[in-house]
mmCIF file of C-alpha atoms and ligand atoms in Angstrom:
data_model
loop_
_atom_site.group_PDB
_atom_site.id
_atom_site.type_symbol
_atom_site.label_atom_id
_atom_site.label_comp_id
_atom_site.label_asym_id
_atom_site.label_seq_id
_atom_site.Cartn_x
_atom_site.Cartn_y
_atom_site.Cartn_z
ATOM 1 C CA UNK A 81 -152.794 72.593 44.371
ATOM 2 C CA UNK A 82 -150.885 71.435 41.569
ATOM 3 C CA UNK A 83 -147.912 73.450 42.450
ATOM 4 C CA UNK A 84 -148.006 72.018 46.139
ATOM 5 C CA UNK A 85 -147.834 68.891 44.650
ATOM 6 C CA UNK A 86 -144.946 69.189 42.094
ATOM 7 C CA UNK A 87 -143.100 71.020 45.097
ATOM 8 C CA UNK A 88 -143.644 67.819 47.749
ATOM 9 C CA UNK A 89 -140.099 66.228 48.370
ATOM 10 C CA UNK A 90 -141.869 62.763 47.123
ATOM 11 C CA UNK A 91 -143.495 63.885 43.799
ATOM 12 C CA UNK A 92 -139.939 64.185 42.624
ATOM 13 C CA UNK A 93 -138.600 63.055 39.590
ATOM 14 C CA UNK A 94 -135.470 61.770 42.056
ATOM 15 C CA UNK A 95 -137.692 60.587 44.378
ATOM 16 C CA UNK A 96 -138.163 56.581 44.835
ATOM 17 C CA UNK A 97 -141.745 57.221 45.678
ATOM 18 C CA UNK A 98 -141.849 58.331 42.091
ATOM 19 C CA UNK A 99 -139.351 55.499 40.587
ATOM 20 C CA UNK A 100 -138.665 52.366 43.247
ATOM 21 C CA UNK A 101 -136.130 50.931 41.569
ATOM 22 C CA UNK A 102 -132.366 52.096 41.984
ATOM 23 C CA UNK A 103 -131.277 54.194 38.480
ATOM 24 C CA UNK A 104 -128.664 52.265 36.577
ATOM 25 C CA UNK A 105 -126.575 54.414 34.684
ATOM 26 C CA UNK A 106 -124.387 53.248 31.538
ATOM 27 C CA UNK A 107 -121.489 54.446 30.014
ATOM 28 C CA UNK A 108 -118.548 52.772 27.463
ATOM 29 C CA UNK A 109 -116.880 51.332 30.553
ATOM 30 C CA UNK A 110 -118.939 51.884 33.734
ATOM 31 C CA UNK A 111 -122.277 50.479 35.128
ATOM 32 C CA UNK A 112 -123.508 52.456 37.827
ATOM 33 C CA UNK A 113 -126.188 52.006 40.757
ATOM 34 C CA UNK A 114 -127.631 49.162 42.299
ATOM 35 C CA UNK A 115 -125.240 46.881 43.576
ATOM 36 C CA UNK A 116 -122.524 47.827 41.919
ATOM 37 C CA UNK A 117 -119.310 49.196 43.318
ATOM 38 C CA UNK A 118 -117.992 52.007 41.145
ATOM 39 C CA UNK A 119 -114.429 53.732 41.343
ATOM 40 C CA UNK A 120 -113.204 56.557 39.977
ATOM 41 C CA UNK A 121 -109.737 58.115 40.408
ATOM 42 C CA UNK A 122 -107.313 60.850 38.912
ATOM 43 C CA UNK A 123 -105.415 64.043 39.831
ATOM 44 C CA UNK A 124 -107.469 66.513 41.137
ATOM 45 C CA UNK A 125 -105.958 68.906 37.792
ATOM 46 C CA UNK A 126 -105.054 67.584 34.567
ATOM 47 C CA UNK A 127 -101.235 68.618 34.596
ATOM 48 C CA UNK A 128 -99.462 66.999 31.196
ATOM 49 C CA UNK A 129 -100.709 64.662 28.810
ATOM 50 C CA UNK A 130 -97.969 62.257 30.615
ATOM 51 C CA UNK A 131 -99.461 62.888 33.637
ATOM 52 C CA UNK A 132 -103.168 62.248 33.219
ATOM 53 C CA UNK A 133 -102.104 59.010 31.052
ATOM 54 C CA UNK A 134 -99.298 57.844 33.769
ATOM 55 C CA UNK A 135 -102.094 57.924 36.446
ATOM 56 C CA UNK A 136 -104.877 56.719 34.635
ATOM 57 C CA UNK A 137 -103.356 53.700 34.004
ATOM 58 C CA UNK A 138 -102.146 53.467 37.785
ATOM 59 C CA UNK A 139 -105.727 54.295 38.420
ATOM 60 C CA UNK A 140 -107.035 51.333 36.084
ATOM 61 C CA UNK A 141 -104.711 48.932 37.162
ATOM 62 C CA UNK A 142 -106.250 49.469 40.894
ATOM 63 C CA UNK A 143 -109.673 48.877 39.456
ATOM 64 C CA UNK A 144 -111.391 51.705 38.791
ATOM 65 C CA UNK A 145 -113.399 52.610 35.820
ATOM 66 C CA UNK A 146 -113.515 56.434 35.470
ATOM 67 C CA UNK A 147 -110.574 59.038 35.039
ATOM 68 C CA UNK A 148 -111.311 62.239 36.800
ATOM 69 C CA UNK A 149 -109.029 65.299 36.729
ATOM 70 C CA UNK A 150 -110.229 68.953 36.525
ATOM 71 C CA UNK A 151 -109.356 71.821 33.490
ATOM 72 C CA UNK A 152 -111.581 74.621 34.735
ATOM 73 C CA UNK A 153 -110.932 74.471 38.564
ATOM 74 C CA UNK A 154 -113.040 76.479 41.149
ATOM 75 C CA UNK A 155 -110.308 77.933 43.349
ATOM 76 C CA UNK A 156 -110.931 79.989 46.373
ATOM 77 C CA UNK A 157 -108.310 82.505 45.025
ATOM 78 C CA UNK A 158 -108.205 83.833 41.736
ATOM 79 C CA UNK A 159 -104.362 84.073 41.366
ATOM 80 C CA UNK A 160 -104.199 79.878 41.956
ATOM 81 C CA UNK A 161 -104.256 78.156 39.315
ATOM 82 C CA UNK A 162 -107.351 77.749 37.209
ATOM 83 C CA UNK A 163 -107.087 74.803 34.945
ATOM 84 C CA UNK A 164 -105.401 74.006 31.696
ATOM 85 C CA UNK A 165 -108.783 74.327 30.016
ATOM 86 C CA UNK A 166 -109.253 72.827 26.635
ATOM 87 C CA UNK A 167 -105.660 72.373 26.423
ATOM 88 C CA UNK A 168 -106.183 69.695 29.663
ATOM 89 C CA UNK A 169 -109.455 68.742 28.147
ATOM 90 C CA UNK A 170 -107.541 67.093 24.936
ATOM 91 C CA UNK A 171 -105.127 65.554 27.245
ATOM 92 C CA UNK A 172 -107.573 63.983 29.428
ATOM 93 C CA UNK A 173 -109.572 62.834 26.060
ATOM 94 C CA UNK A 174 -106.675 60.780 24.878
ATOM 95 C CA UNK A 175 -105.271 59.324 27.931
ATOM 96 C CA UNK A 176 -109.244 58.154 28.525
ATOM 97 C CA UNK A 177 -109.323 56.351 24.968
ATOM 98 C CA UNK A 178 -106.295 55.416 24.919
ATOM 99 C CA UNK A 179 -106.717 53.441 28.616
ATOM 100 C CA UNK A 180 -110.322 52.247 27.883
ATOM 101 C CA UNK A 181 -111.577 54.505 30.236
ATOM 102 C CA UNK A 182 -114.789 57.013 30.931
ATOM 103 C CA UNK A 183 -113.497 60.341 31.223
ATOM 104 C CA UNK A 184 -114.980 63.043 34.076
ATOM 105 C CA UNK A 185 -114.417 66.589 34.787
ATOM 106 C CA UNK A 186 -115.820 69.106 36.397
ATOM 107 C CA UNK A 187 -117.755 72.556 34.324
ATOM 108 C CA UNK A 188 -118.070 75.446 36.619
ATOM 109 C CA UNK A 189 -120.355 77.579 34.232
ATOM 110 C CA UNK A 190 -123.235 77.193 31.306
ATOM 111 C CA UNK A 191 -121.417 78.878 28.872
ATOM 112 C CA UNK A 192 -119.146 76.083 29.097
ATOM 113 C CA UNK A 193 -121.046 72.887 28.861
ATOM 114 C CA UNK A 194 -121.017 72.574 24.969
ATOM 115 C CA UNK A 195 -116.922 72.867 25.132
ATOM 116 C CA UNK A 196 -116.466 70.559 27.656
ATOM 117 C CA UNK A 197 -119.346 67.834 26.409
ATOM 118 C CA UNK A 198 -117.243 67.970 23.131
ATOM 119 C CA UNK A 199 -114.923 65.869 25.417
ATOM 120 C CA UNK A 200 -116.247 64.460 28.418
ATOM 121 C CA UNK A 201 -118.193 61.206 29.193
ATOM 122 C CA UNK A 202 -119.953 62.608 32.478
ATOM 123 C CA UNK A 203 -119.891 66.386 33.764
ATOM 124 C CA UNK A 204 -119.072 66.580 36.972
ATOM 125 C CA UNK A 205 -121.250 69.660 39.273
ATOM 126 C CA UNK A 206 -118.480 71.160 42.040
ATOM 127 C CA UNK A 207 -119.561 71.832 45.120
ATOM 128 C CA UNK A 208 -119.416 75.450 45.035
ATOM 129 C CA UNK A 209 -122.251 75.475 42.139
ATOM 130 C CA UNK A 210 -124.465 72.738 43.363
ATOM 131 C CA UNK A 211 -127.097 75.438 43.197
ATOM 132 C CA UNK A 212 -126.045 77.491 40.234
ATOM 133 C CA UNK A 213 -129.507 77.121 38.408
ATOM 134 C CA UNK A 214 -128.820 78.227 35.326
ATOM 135 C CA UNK A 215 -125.475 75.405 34.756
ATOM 136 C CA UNK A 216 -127.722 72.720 36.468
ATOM 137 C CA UNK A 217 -130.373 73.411 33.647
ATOM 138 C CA UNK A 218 -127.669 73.914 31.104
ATOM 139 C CA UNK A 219 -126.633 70.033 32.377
ATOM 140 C CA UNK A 220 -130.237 68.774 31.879
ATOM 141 C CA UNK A 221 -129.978 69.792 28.403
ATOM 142 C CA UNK A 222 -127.192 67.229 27.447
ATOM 143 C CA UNK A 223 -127.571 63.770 26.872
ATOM 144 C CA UNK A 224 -124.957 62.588 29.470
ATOM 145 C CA UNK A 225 -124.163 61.729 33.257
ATOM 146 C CA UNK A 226 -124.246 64.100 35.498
ATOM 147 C CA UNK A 227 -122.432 63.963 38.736
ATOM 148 C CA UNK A 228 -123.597 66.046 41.306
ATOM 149 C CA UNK A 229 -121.472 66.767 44.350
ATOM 150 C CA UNK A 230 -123.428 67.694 48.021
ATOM 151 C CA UNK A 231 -123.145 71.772 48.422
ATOM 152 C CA UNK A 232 -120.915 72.306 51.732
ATOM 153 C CA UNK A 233 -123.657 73.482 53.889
ATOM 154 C CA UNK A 234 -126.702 71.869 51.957
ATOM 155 C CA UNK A 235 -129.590 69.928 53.597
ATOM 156 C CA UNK A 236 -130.952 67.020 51.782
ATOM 157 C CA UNK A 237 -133.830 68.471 50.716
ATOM 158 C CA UNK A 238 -131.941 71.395 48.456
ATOM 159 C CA UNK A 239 -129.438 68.778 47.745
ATOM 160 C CA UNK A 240 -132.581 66.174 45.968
ATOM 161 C CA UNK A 241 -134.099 69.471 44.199
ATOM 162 C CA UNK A 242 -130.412 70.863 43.075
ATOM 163 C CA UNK A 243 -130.915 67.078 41.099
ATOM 164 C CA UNK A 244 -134.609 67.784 40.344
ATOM 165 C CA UNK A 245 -133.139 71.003 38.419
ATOM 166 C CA UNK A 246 -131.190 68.457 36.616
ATOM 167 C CA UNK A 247 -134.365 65.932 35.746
ATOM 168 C CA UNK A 248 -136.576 68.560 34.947
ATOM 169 C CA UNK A 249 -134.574 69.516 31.690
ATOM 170 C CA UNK A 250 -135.110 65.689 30.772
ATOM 171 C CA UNK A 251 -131.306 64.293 31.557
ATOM 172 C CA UNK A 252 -132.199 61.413 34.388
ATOM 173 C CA UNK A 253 -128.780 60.197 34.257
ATOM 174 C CA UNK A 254 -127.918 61.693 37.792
ATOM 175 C CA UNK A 255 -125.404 60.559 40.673
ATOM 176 C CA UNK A 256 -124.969 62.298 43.923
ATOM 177 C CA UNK A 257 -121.741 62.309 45.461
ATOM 178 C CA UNK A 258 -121.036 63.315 49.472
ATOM 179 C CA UNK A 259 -117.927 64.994 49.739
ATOM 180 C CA UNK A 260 -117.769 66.548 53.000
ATOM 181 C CA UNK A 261 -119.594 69.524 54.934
ATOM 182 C CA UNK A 262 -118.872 72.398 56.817
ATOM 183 C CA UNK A 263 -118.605 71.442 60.406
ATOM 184 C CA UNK A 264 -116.988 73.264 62.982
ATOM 185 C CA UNK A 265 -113.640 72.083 63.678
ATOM 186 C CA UNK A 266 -111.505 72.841 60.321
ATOM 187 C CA UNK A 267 -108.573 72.731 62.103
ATOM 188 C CA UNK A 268 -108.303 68.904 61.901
ATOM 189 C CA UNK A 269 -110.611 67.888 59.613
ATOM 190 C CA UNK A 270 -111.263 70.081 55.858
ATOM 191 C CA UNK A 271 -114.789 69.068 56.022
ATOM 192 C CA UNK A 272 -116.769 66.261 57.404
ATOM 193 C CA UNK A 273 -117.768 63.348 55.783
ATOM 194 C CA UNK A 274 -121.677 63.133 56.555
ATOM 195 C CA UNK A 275 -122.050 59.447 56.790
ATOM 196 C CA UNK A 276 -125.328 59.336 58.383
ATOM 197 C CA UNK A 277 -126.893 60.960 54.797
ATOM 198 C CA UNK A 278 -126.083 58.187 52.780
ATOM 199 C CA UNK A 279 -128.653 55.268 54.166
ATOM 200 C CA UNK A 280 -130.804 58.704 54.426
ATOM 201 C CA UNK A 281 -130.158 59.108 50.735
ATOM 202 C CA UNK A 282 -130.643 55.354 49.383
ATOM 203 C CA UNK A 283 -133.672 55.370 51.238
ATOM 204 C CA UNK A 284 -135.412 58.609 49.716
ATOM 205 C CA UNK A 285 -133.763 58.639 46.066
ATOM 206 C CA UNK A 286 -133.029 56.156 43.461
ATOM 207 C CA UNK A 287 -129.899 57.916 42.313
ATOM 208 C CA UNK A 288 -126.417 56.365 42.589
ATOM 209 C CA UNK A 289 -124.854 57.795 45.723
ATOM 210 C CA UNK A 290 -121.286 58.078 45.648
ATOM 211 C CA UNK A 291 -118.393 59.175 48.178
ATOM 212 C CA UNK A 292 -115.533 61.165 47.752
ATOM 213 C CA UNK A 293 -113.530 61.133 51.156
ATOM 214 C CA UNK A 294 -110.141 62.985 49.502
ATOM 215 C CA UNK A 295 -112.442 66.183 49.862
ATOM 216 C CA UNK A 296 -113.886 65.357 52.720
ATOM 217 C CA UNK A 297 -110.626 64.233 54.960
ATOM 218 C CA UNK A 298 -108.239 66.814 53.094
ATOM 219 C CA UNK A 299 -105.201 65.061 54.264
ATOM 220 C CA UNK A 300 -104.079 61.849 52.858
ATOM 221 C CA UNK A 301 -103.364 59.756 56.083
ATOM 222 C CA UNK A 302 -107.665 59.815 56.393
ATOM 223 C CA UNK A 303 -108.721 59.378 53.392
ATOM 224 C CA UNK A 304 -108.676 55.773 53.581
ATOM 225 C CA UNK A 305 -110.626 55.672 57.089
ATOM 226 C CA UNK A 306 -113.234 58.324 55.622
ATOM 227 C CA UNK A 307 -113.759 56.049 52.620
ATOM 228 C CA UNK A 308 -114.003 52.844 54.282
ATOM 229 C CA UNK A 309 -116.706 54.563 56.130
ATOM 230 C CA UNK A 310 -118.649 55.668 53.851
ATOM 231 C CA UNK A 311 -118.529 52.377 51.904
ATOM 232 C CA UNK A 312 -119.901 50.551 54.687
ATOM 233 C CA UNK A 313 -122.473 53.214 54.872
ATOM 234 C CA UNK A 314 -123.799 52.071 51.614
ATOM 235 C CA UNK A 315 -121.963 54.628 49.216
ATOM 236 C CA UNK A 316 -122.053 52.947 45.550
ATOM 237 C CA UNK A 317 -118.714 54.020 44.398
ATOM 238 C CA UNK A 318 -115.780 55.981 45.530
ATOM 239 C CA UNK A 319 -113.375 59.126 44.351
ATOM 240 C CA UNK A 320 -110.949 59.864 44.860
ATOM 241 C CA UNK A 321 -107.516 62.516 44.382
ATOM 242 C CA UNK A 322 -103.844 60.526 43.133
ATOM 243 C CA UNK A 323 -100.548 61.769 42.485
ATOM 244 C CA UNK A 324 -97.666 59.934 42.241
ATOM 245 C CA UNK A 325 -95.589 62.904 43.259
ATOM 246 C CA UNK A 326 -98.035 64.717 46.035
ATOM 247 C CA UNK A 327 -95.856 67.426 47.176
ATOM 248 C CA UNK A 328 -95.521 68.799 43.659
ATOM 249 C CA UNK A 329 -99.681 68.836 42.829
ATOM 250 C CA UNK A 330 -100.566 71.590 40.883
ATOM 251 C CA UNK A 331 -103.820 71.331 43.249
ATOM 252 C CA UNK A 332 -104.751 69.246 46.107
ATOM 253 C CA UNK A 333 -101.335 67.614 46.744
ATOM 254 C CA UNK A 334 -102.285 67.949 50.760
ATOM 255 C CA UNK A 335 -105.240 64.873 50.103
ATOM 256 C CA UNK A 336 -103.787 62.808 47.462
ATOM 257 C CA UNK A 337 -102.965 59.218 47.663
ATOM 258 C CA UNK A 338 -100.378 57.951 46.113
ATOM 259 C CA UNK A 339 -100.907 54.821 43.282
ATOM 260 C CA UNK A 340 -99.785 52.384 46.239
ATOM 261 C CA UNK A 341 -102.339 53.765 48.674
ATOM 262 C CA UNK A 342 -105.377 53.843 46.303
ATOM 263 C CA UNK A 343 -104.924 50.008 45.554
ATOM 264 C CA UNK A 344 -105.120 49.152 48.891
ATOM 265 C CA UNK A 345 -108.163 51.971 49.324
ATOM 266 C CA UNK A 346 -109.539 50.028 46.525
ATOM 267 C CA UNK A 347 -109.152 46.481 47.887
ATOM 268 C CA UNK A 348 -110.109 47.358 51.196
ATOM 269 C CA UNK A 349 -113.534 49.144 49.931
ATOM 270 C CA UNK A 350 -114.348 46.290 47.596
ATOM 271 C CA UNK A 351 -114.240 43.847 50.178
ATOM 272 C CA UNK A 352 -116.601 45.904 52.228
ATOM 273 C CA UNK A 353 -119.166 46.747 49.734
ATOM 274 C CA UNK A 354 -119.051 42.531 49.230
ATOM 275 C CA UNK A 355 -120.612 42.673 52.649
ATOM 276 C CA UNK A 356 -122.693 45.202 53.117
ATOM 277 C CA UNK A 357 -124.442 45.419 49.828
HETATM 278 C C1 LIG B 597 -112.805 68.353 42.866
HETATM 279 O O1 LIG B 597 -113.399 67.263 42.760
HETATM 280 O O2 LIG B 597 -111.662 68.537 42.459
HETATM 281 C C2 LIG B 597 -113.484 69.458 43.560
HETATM 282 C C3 LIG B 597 -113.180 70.721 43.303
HETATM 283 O O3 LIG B 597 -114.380 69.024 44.461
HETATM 284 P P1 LIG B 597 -115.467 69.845 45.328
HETATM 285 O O4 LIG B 597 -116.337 70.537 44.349
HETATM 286 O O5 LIG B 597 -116.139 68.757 46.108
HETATM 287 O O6 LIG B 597 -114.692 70.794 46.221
HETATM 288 MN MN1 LIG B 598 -109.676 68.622 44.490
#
């Protein structure tokens, strides 16, 4: 009986049955949850020192509040480039500090979390290993955010317990991010953004949810639409992908906005959070 229990969607650690209020999470430089609006921006890879400091502070001037940019990147083939590694990790340390800025990144495995906590402020969970077990438990282990990004083809329900993994090793500090599924038409579109699960998601969790539409549009010219959407949805922060130079991104150049277009991403999304929230 007990074990039907624990293993009920609403006896969930993530679950607001279990905890009505909305989690707040705190970092040097970011509140997150509630009613707060939260952006975060950065390349998709940490390229140069110069380069993760030049658009961090592009990315602070337009408001947000976390620095992301990857060092151990999941690509689909092994001979693309993987990351800069600790190398990127350093980089993306200073240019953080030196901006006044929490610093994310993505770890892809659990032999890597102690490495990459030496530098990061929140861990970010990649799609591809939203239900890797084993690094989801290695994450509950650490006393720091986790950000944990929807699997591609994952219901709700895996999605909340993928999170429970997270709780159940004692680290609460937990946001969800919707980046896109599979749908069928990849032609057009590099994955969907799934709207309709964010109200679905502030209703049955008290987690932060977040958006990233630079995933889910894939090209640049919809990432603003995509975000907007998912703003007025009820997403409590946004992600996305810069580069200043797009055509020459190491990774991602396809999706990223330029400084000039995430300012007015950022002013357009603030002003629509101010009304919906
Ligand atoms: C990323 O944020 O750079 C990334 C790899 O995202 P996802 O895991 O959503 O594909
Ligand atoms: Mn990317």
């Amino acid at each position: 009986v007990i074990e039907i229990i624990a293993e009920h969607p609403a006896a969930m650690q993530v679950s607001r049955t279990f905890h009505p209020n909305d989690t707040m999470i705190q970092t040097a430089h970011s509140q997150i949850g509630g009613d707060n609006f939260n952006l975060i921006a950065g390349p998709d890879a940490i390229e140069s020192a110069e380069h993760v400091l030049a658009m961090g502070k592009s990315a602070k001037a337009a408001g947000a509040t976390i620095l992301r940019g990857g060092s151990y990147k999941p690509r689909t083939n092994p001979y693309s480039f993987q990351g800069l590694g600790e190398q990127g990790l350093k980089w993306h340390r200073i240019a953080a500090d030196a901006l006044g800025m929490d610093m994310m990144t993505e770890v892809m495995s659990p032999a890597d979390v102690d490495l990459v906590g030496q530098y990061t402020d929140i861990f970010q969970i990649g799609t591809r290993n939203m239900q890797n077990f084993a690094l989801l438990k290695a994450v509950g282990q650490q006393d720091k955010p986790v950000l944990l990004k929807r699997g591609m083809s994952a219901t709700v329900d895996e999605w909340l317990s993928a999170a429970e993994y997270i709780a159940s090793e004692g680290n609460t500090q937990i946001m969800l991010m919707e980046r896109g599924i599979r749908s069928f038409d990849q032609k057009y579109l590099r994955n969907t953004m799934d709207v309709s699960v964010i109200p679905v998601l502030r209703e049955l969790t008290h987690l932060p949810i977040l958006a990233d539409p630079s995933h889910a549009a894939g090209v640049a010219e919809h990432v603003t639409a995509t975000g907007l959407a998912a703003v007025a949805a009820g997403a409590q922060g946004l992600m996305i992908e810069i580069h200043d130079q797009p055509t020459k991104a190491l990774v991602d150049g396809k999706q990223a906005l330029t400084p000039g277009q995430m300012v007015s991403l950022f002013e357009k999304s603030q002003a629509i959070h101010d009304i919906v929230r």
